[in-house]
Amino acid sequence: MKLKWVVLCIAFFLVSAAAPPAGAQSERTLAGEWIITSSPINGELASRLGNSLGFPDRDMFFEQQGELRSGFVLREDVGVNVRPLGSWRVMGNRFSTAFQLWCPNTDGPCGSVIMRGQFLSDDSVKGTMTVFFDQADAGRPTGYDTWVFSFRGSRKAGGSN
């Protein structure tokens, strides 16, 4: 019986000694440049009211300066200086972001995009995005036209901060 406890104590000690201390484990980060590719869910290529973001791929940049975590999306398709802004956070292996939509026409729907996902590795993510268009839709629980789709992303080589 004593031998069993000694073996268990030695095994526990070896496992504990081999594990990196909590401070040495690196927290995941979105900081850097990412290519995010979206895919329709259930074949829905647009919202119920016909709104779309008009893209399969986006080049996204995430930055961190102290506690401030910001991001922007390159919209080369509409102009060099068009860069919708956002913010992000990481909680363990999961993350969330919020971005404004670029609204070229004040008569058209604007809105925001919420991304929720998880890291597959330090340089790979997946999840879902929900777009909330600023257009009334009484048939939705939010009261606004919404569109949900999935995404996958890869950090660009040399794109980490």
XYZ file of N, CA and C in Angstrom:
483
model
N 0.823 -1.189 0.000
C 0.000 0.000 0.000
C 0.867 1.252 0.000
N 1.923 1.277 0.853
C 2.814 2.431 0.898
C 3.525 2.612 -0.433
N 3.902 1.521 -1.066
C 4.594 1.601 -2.350
C 3.701 2.247 -3.409
N 2.404 1.914 -3.356
C 1.458 2.501 -4.313
C 1.418 4.016 -4.133
N 1.374 4.512 -2.899
C 1.331 5.957 -2.639
C 2.633 6.624 -3.060
N 3.726 5.977 -2.837
C 5.022 6.535 -3.229
C 5.085 6.673 -4.753
N 4.637 5.628 -5.460
C 4.641 5.665 -6.931
C 3.709 6.772 -7.431
N 2.523 6.885 -6.823
C 1.594 7.941 -7.223
C 2.176 9.329 -6.971
N 2.830 9.512 -5.827
C 3.441 10.807 -5.505
C 4.563 11.143 -6.486
N 5.377 10.162 -6.823
C 6.464 10.393 -7.786
C 5.891 10.726 -9.159
N 4.858 10.004 -9.579
C 4.231 10.266 -10.878
C 3.634 11.674 -10.906
N 2.955 12.059 -9.834
C 2.378 13.403 -9.764
C 3.475 14.457 -9.823
N 4.557 14.244 -9.108
C 5.671 15.182 -9.109
C 6.268 15.320 -10.508
N 6.471 14.205 -11.200
C 7.047 14.250 -12.542
C 6.137 14.980 -13.526
N 4.833 14.707 -13.462
C 3.892 15.391 -14.340
C 3.859 16.877 -14.020
N 3.849 17.232 -12.753
C 3.818 18.639 -12.352
C 5.091 19.361 -12.768
N 6.217 18.724 -12.622
C 7.495 19.341 -12.968
C 7.626 19.523 -14.479
N 7.036 18.632 -15.268
C 7.143 18.703 -16.728
C 6.218 19.759 -17.322
N 5.130 20.091 -16.653
C 4.175 21.078 -17.184
C 4.757 22.472 -17.046
N 4.606 23.317 -18.066
C 5.109 24.686 -17.942
C 4.307 25.451 -16.903
N 4.957 26.355 -16.169
C 4.212 27.148 -15.196
C 3.164 28.006 -15.895
N 2.117 28.377 -15.176
C 1.006 29.132 -15.762
C 1.493 30.411 -16.428
N 2.466 31.079 -15.854
C 2.987 32.312 -16.421
C 3.723 32.081 -17.732
N 4.243 30.883 -17.961
C 5.004 30.598 -19.164
C 4.110 30.225 -20.342
N 2.866 29.882 -20.091
C 1.957 29.525 -21.166
C 1.502 30.798 -21.866
N 1.579 30.798 -23.177
C 1.200 32.009 -23.894
C -0.293 32.015 -24.186
N -0.904 33.182 -23.983
C -2.313 33.345 -24.310
C -2.423 33.537 -25.818
N -3.445 32.978 -26.395
C -3.667 33.149 -27.830
C -3.960 34.621 -28.105
N -3.669 35.029 -29.329
C -3.923 36.417 -29.716
C -4.355 36.483 -31.177
N -5.186 37.460 -31.481
C -5.553 37.736 -32.862
C -4.605 38.752 -33.486
N -3.731 39.353 -32.694
C -2.849 40.398 -33.205
C -2.136 39.908 -34.462
N -2.242 40.705 -35.520
C -1.615 40.373 -36.788
C -2.591 40.504 -37.941
N -2.180 40.010 -39.091
C -2.986 40.079 -40.304
C -3.584 38.712 -40.594
N -4.865 38.683 -40.902
C -5.597 37.441 -41.138
C -6.368 37.509 -42.444
N -6.489 36.385 -43.120
C -7.400 36.239 -44.249
C -8.574 35.418 -43.728
N -9.751 36.019 -43.727
C -10.966 35.380 -43.218
C -11.858 35.050 -44.416
N -12.247 33.790 -44.524
C -13.100 33.320 -45.615
C -14.447 32.908 -45.055
N -15.505 33.499 -45.595
C -16.847 33.194 -45.101
C -17.543 32.190 -46.010
N -18.492 31.472 -45.436
C -19.276 30.472 -46.162
C -20.724 30.564 -45.701
N -21.657 30.406 -46.644
C -23.069 30.462 -46.253
C -23.455 29.265 -45.391
N -24.394 29.496 -44.502
C -24.974 28.417 -43.704
C -26.339 28.127 -44.310
N -26.624 26.878 -44.532
C -27.905 26.458 -45.140
C -28.157 27.122 -46.490
N -27.084 27.419 -47.229
C -27.231 27.989 -48.562
C -27.706 29.429 -48.603
N -27.764 30.103 -47.452
C -28.242 31.488 -47.401
C -27.126 32.436 -47.851
N -27.232 32.945 -49.084
C -26.219 33.829 -49.646
C -26.452 35.292 -49.286
N -27.582 35.571 -48.653
C -27.918 36.928 -48.220
C -28.928 36.822 -47.074
N -29.221 37.977 -46.477
C -30.205 38.012 -45.399
C -31.609 37.821 -45.968
N -32.590 37.697 -45.082
C -33.987 37.549 -45.536
C -34.458 38.736 -46.363
N -33.901 39.923 -46.073
C -34.300 41.112 -46.813
C -33.366 41.405 -47.986
N -32.484 40.447 -48.300
C -31.615 40.576 -49.469
C -30.321 41.321 -49.254
N -29.962 41.619 -48.008
C -28.706 42.309 -47.727
C -27.563 41.311 -47.670
N -26.401 41.746 -48.123
C -25.210 40.892 -48.130
C -23.989 41.765 -47.893
N -22.901 41.150 -47.522
C -21.640 41.869 -47.393
C -20.856 41.797 -48.690
N -21.296 40.972 -49.621
C -20.691 40.903 -50.936
C -19.266 40.409 -50.971
N -18.935 39.463 -50.155
C -17.556 38.977 -50.151
C -17.488 37.529 -49.692
N -16.497 36.802 -50.169
C -16.174 35.526 -49.542
C -14.932 35.654 -48.656
N -14.000 36.570 -49.026
C -12.735 36.716 -48.299
C -12.528 38.163 -47.880
N -11.926 38.336 -46.696
C -11.559 39.669 -46.231
C -10.183 39.612 -45.580
N -9.424 40.679 -45.801
C -8.119 40.864 -45.184
C -8.363 41.694 -43.932
N -8.101 41.110 -42.758
C -8.384 41.776 -41.489
C -7.094 41.935 -40.690
N -6.963 43.080 -40.019
C -5.807 43.365 -39.177
C -6.286 43.568 -37.746
N -5.589 42.929 -36.821
C -5.895 43.079 -35.403
C -4.637 43.596 -34.709
N -4.818 44.593 -33.852
C -3.695 45.208 -33.146
C -3.968 45.212 -31.652
N -2.881 45.197 -30.878
C -3.016 45.324 -29.431
C -1.947 46.273 -28.928
N -2.391 47.307 -28.213
C -1.494 48.249 -27.558
C -1.912 48.308 -26.105
N -1.189 47.589 -25.268
C -1.583 47.467 -23.866
C -2.891 46.711 -23.777
N -3.872 47.307 -23.127
C -5.193 46.675 -23.002
C -6.123 47.011 -24.171
N -5.722 47.955 -25.017
C -6.544 48.368 -26.150
C -6.363 47.386 -27.306
N -7.471 46.756 -27.706
C -7.445 45.795 -28.805
C -8.366 46.298 -29.905
N -7.790 46.642 -31.035
C -8.574 47.193 -32.139
C -8.316 46.397 -33.408
N -9.092 46.681 -34.409
C -8.920 46.011 -35.685
C -9.545 46.821 -36.795
N -9.212 46.439 -38.017
C -9.849 47.045 -39.177
C -9.859 46.039 -40.311
N -10.757 46.276 -41.242
C -10.935 45.405 -42.400
C -10.532 46.194 -43.634
N -9.666 45.625 -44.465
C -9.332 46.280 -45.724
C -10.472 46.087 -46.701
N -10.906 47.152 -47.307
C -11.974 47.084 -48.314
C -11.445 47.644 -49.631
N -10.397 47.006 -50.161
C -9.811 47.456 -51.420
C -10.829 47.445 -52.546
N -11.856 46.615 -52.414
C -12.880 46.527 -53.457
C -13.666 47.826 -53.611
N -13.683 48.670 -52.575
C -14.440 49.921 -52.657
C -13.571 51.165 -52.484
N -12.340 51.013 -52.015
C -11.458 52.170 -51.870
C -10.315 51.910 -50.918
N -9.176 52.502 -51.231
C -7.966 52.305 -50.433
C -8.139 52.764 -48.995
N -8.886 53.833 -48.775
C -9.036 54.401 -47.437
C -10.271 53.899 -46.697
N -10.936 52.884 -47.223
C -12.121 52.330 -46.562
C -11.660 51.200 -45.646
N -11.761 51.454 -44.338
C -11.283 50.491 -43.339
C -12.229 50.473 -42.144
N -13.308 49.700 -42.222
C -14.213 49.610 -41.074
C -13.454 49.191 -39.814
N -13.791 49.832 -38.707
C -13.085 49.621 -37.443
C -13.816 48.636 -36.541
N -13.046 48.025 -35.638
C -13.633 47.098 -34.691
C -12.773 46.920 -33.461
N -13.205 46.019 -32.617
C -12.454 45.651 -31.414
C -12.581 44.150 -31.212
N -11.729 43.586 -30.332
C -11.725 42.145 -30.126
C -11.273 41.801 -28.718
N -11.560 40.542 -28.353
C -11.073 40.006 -27.074
C -10.863 38.512 -27.226
N -10.000 37.981 -26.386
C -9.706 36.546 -26.359
C -9.975 36.042 -24.958
N -10.651 34.898 -24.867
C -10.926 34.244 -23.585
C -10.489 32.788 -23.715
N -9.236 32.520 -23.339
C -8.706 31.168 -23.478
C -8.533 30.815 -24.945
N -9.269 29.815 -25.405
C -9.184 29.354 -26.790
C -10.267 29.991 -27.672
N -11.094 30.842 -27.086
C -12.203 31.456 -27.826
C -11.962 32.961 -27.975
N -12.616 33.549 -28.974
C -12.490 34.982 -29.186
C -13.803 35.544 -29.715
N -13.934 36.852 -29.621
C -15.059 37.546 -30.225
C -14.573 38.897 -30.732
N -15.216 39.367 -31.793
C -14.900 40.678 -32.354
C -16.205 41.391 -32.673
N -16.134 42.693 -32.789
C -17.275 43.500 -33.223
C -16.742 44.554 -34.183
N -17.355 44.650 -35.361
C -16.944 45.613 -36.376
C -18.143 46.397 -36.863
N -17.903 47.648 -37.231
C -18.928 48.432 -37.902
C -18.948 48.025 -39.365
N -20.065 48.217 -40.037
C -20.124 48.013 -41.473
C -19.797 49.323 -42.172
N -19.173 49.223 -43.320
C -18.949 50.397 -44.139
C -20.254 50.735 -44.837
N -20.675 51.978 -44.755
C -21.971 52.391 -45.293
C -21.783 53.511 -46.304
N -21.643 53.181 -47.582
C -21.402 54.207 -48.591
C -22.635 55.051 -48.888
N -23.799 54.512 -48.612
C -25.050 55.180 -48.944
C -25.882 55.271 -47.667
N -26.124 56.481 -47.215
C -26.869 56.635 -45.966
C -28.316 56.171 -46.095
N -28.791 56.000 -47.330
C -30.142 55.472 -47.529
C -30.172 53.948 -47.446
N -29.010 53.319 -47.582
C -28.928 51.855 -47.517
C -28.686 51.397 -46.093
N -28.774 50.108 -45.857
C -28.581 49.602 -44.494
C -27.120 49.630 -44.054
N -26.896 50.135 -42.885
C -25.596 50.044 -42.226
C -25.728 48.940 -41.182
N -24.828 48.880 -40.232
C -24.971 47.877 -39.195
C -23.648 47.483 -38.594
N -23.619 46.286 -38.037
C -22.420 45.784 -37.383
C -22.293 44.279 -37.589
N -21.069 43.802 -37.405
C -20.749 42.384 -37.562
C -20.153 41.886 -36.261
N -20.663 40.793 -35.758
C -20.125 40.144 -34.561
C -19.541 38.800 -34.989
N -18.283 38.575 -34.660
C -17.628 37.294 -34.936
C -17.408 36.587 -33.602
N -17.744 35.321 -33.564
C -17.440 34.493 -32.391
C -16.780 33.239 -32.911
N -15.644 32.901 -32.332
C -14.927 31.750 -32.849
C -13.977 31.133 -31.863
N -13.194 30.204 -32.391
C -12.195 29.519 -31.574
C -10.927 29.330 -32.390
N -9.822 29.231 -31.676
C -8.542 28.972 -32.311
C -8.428 27.477 -32.590
N -8.031 27.131 -33.809
C -7.689 25.749 -34.141
C -6.206 25.536 -33.878
N -5.430 26.610 -34.007
C -4.005 26.670 -33.683
C -3.696 28.153 -33.497
N -2.441 28.499 -33.268
C -2.094 29.914 -33.116
C -2.397 30.706 -34.387
N -2.378 30.039 -35.541
C -2.527 30.720 -36.821
C -3.759 30.301 -37.608
N -4.738 29.701 -36.945
C -5.941 29.239 -37.635
C -7.149 29.372 -36.707
N -8.261 29.902 -37.264
C -9.481 30.094 -36.481
C -10.697 29.655 -37.287
N -11.795 29.438 -36.580
C -13.077 29.172 -37.230
C -14.181 29.674 -36.314
N -15.369 29.883 -36.899
C -16.479 30.325 -36.081
C -17.657 30.775 -36.933
N -18.514 31.602 -36.323
C -19.665 32.156 -37.039
C -19.662 33.676 -36.909
N -20.249 34.314 -37.910
C -20.432 35.767 -37.909
C -21.921 36.039 -38.002
N -22.341 37.051 -37.299
C -23.715 37.525 -37.422
C -23.661 38.992 -37.804
N -24.381 39.332 -38.865
C -24.478 40.724 -39.300
C -25.837 41.238 -38.855
N -25.820 42.378 -38.205
C -27.043 43.068 -37.805
C -27.163 44.313 -38.673
N -28.027 44.252 -39.686
C -28.246 45.396 -40.562
C -29.217 46.360 -39.872
N -28.981 47.647 -40.036
C -29.865 48.670 -39.455
C -31.109 48.830 -40.331
N -31.816 47.734 -40.483
C -33.041 47.723 -41.272
C -34.058 46.882 -40.501
N -35.192 47.465 -40.219
C -36.208 46.784 -39.414
C -36.677 45.491 -40.083
N -36.832 44.449 -39.251
C -37.381 43.163 -39.696
C -38.134 42.579 -38.505
N -39.431 42.794 -38.489
C -40.257 42.348 -37.367
C -40.248 40.826 -37.218
N -39.849 40.111 -38.254
C -39.812 38.651 -38.204
C -38.587 38.077 -37.508
N -37.674 38.927 -37.083
C -36.462 38.473 -36.387
C -36.550 38.826 -34.910
N -36.006 37.980 -34.045
C -36.040 38.272 -32.599
C -35.363 39.595 -32.237
N -34.360 40.001 -33.022
C -33.657 41.257 -32.730
C -34.432 42.476 -33.210
N -35.402 42.266 -34.110
C -36.129 43.385 -34.696
C -35.404 43.989 -35.886
N -34.245 43.443 -36.213
C -33.442 43.922 -37.331
C -33.166 42.781 -38.299
N -32.900 43.157 -39.547
C -32.486 42.178 -40.540
C -31.125 41.622 -40.116
N -31.008 40.319 -40.053
C -29.750 39.683 -39.646
C -29.366 38.612 -40.654
N -28.093 38.269 -40.633
C -27.575 37.227 -41.518
C -26.446 36.527 -40.773
N -26.494 35.216 -40.715
C -25.483 34.423 -40.013
C -24.758 33.556 -41.027
N -23.442 33.498 -40.923
C -22.646 32.632 -41.785
C -21.419 32.154 -41.035
N -20.758 31.140 -41.542
C -19.569 30.604 -40.883
C -18.323 31.216 -41.509
N -17.204 31.092 -40.808
C -15.935 31.576 -41.343
C -14.791 30.688 -40.884
N -13.724 30.746 -41.637
C -12.432 30.157 -41.298
C -11.394 31.218 -41.588
N -10.333 31.212 -40.822
C -9.303 32.215 -41.030
C -7.919 31.675 -40.808
N -6.962 32.286 -41.516
C -5.554 31.924 -41.372
C -4.734 33.201 -41.231
N -3.812 33.161 -40.283
C -2.910 34.306 -40.107
C -1.952 34.312 -41.290
N -1.760 35.493 -41.878
C -0.829 35.598 -42.994
C 0.588 35.407 -42.483
N 1.419 34.732 -43.267
C 2.816 34.525 -42.896
C 3.469 35.881 -42.658
N 4.163 36.004 -41.551
C 4.798 37.266 -41.201
C 3.818 38.307 -40.707
N 2.562 37.905 -40.496
C 1.532 38.854 -40.101
C 1.262 38.925 -38.626
N 2.095 38.296 -37.799
C 1.855 38.342 -36.350
C 2.573 39.521 -35.734
N 2.007 40.044 -34.669
C 2.625 41.178 -33.962
C 3.329 40.702 -32.738
